[in-house]
CSV table of C-alpha atoms in Angstrom, one decimal:
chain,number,residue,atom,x,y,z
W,1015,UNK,CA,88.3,-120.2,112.0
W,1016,UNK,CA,91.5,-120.1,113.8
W,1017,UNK,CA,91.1,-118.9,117.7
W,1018,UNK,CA,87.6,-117.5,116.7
W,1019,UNK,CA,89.5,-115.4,113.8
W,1020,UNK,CA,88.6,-115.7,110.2
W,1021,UNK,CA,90.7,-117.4,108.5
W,1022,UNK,CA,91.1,-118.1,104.1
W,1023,UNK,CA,93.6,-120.0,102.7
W,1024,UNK,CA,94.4,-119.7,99.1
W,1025,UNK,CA,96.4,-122.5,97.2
W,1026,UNK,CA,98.4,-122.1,94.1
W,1027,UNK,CA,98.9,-125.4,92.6
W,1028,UNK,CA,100.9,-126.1,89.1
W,1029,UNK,CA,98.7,-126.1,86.4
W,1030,UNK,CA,99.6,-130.3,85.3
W,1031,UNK,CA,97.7,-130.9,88.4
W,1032,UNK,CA,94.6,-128.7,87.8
W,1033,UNK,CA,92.3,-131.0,86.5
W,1034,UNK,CA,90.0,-128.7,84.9
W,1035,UNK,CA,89.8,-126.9,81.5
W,1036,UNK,CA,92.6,-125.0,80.2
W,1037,UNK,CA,92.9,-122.5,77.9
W,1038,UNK,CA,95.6,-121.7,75.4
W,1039,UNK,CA,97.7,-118.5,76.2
W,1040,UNK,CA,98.4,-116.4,72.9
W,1041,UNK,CA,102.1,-115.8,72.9
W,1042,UNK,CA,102.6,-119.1,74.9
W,1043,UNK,CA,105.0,-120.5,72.7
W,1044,UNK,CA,107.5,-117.7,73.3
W,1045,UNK,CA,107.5,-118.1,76.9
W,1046,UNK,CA,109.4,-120.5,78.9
W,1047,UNK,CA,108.0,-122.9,81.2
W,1048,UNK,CA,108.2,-123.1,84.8
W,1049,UNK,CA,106.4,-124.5,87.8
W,1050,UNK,CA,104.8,-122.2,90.9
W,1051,UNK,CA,102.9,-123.9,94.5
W,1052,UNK,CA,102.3,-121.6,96.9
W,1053,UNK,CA,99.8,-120.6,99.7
W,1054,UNK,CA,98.6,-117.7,100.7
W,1055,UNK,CA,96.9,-117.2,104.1
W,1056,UNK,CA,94.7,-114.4,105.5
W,1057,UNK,CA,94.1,-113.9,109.0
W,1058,UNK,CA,91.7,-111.7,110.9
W,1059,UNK,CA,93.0,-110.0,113.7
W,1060,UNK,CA,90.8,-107.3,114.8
W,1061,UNK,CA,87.8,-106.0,112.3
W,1062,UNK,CA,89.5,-104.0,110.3
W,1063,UNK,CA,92.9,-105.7,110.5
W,1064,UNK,CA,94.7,-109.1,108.9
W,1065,UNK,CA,97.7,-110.7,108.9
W,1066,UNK,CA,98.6,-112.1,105.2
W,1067,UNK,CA,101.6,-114.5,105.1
W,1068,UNK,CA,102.8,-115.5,101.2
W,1069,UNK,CA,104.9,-118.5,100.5
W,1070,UNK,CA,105.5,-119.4,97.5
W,1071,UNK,CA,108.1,-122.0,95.3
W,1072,UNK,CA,109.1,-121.5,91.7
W,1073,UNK,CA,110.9,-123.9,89.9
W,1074,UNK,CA,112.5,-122.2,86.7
W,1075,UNK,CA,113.2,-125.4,85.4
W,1076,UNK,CA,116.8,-124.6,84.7
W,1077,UNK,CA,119.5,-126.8,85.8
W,1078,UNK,CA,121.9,-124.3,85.9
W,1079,UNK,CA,120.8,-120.7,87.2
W,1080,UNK,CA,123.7,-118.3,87.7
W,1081,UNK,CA,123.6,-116.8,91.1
W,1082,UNK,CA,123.9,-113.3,89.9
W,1083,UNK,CA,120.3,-114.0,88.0
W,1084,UNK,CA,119.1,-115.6,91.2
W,1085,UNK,CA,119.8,-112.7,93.5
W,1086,UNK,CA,118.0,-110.2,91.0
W,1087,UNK,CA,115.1,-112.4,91.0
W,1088,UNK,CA,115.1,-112.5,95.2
W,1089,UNK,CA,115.6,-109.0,95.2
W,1090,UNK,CA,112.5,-108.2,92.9
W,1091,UNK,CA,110.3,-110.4,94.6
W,1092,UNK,CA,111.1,-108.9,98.2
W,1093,UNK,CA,110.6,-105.3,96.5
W,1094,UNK,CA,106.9,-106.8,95.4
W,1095,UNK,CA,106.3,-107.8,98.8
W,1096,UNK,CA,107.6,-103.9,100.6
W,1097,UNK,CA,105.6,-102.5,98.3
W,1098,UNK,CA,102.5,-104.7,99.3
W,1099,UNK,CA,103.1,-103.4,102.8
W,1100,UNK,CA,103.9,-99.9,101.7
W,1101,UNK,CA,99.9,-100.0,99.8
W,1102,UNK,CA,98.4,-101.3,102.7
W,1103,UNK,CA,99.9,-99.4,105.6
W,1104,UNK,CA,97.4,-97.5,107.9
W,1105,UNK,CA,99.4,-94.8,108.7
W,1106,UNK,CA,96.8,-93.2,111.2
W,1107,UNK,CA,93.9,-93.8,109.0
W,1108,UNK,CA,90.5,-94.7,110.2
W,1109,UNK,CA,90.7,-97.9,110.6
W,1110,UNK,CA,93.0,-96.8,113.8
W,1111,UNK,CA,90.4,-94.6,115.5
């Protein structure tokens, strides 16, 4: 609890460090590696409201990443995030009554 709020916190940790069974992915040799951390935390603010922040770091593990492919890849991920918000806006609905 943060100020008497709810509060989860979700860690994404690379999976070298997860220490646990793993499981083969069918296709996985196709793919090319890369490396994601992150947190996600989820706040309560009222009963029927949060606050959800996302950070996350991906390492592509590729020493040379043109900027043009690195600006797509920004772009897409901000879209993922509006569109988060988009789903999950009240807009008037009960929750605001």
């Amino acid at each position: 609890e943060t100020d008497g709020r709810r509060t989860y916190i979700i860690a994404i940790s690379p999976l070298e460090k997860y220490g646990g069974t793993q499981q083969k992915v069918e296709g996985a040799g196709k793919m090319f590696e890369a490396t994601s951390r992150g947190v996600y935390i989820v706040r309560e603010l009222t009963q029927n409201t949060c606050e959800w922040t996302w950070v996350q770091q991906i390492d592509l593990k590729i020493t040379a990443l043109p900027t043009r492919l690195m600006d797509i890849v920004a772009k897409q991920n901000l879209a993922w995030a509006n569109e988060l918000q988009e789903i999950f806006r009240r807009n008037g609905k009960e929750v605001d009554r």
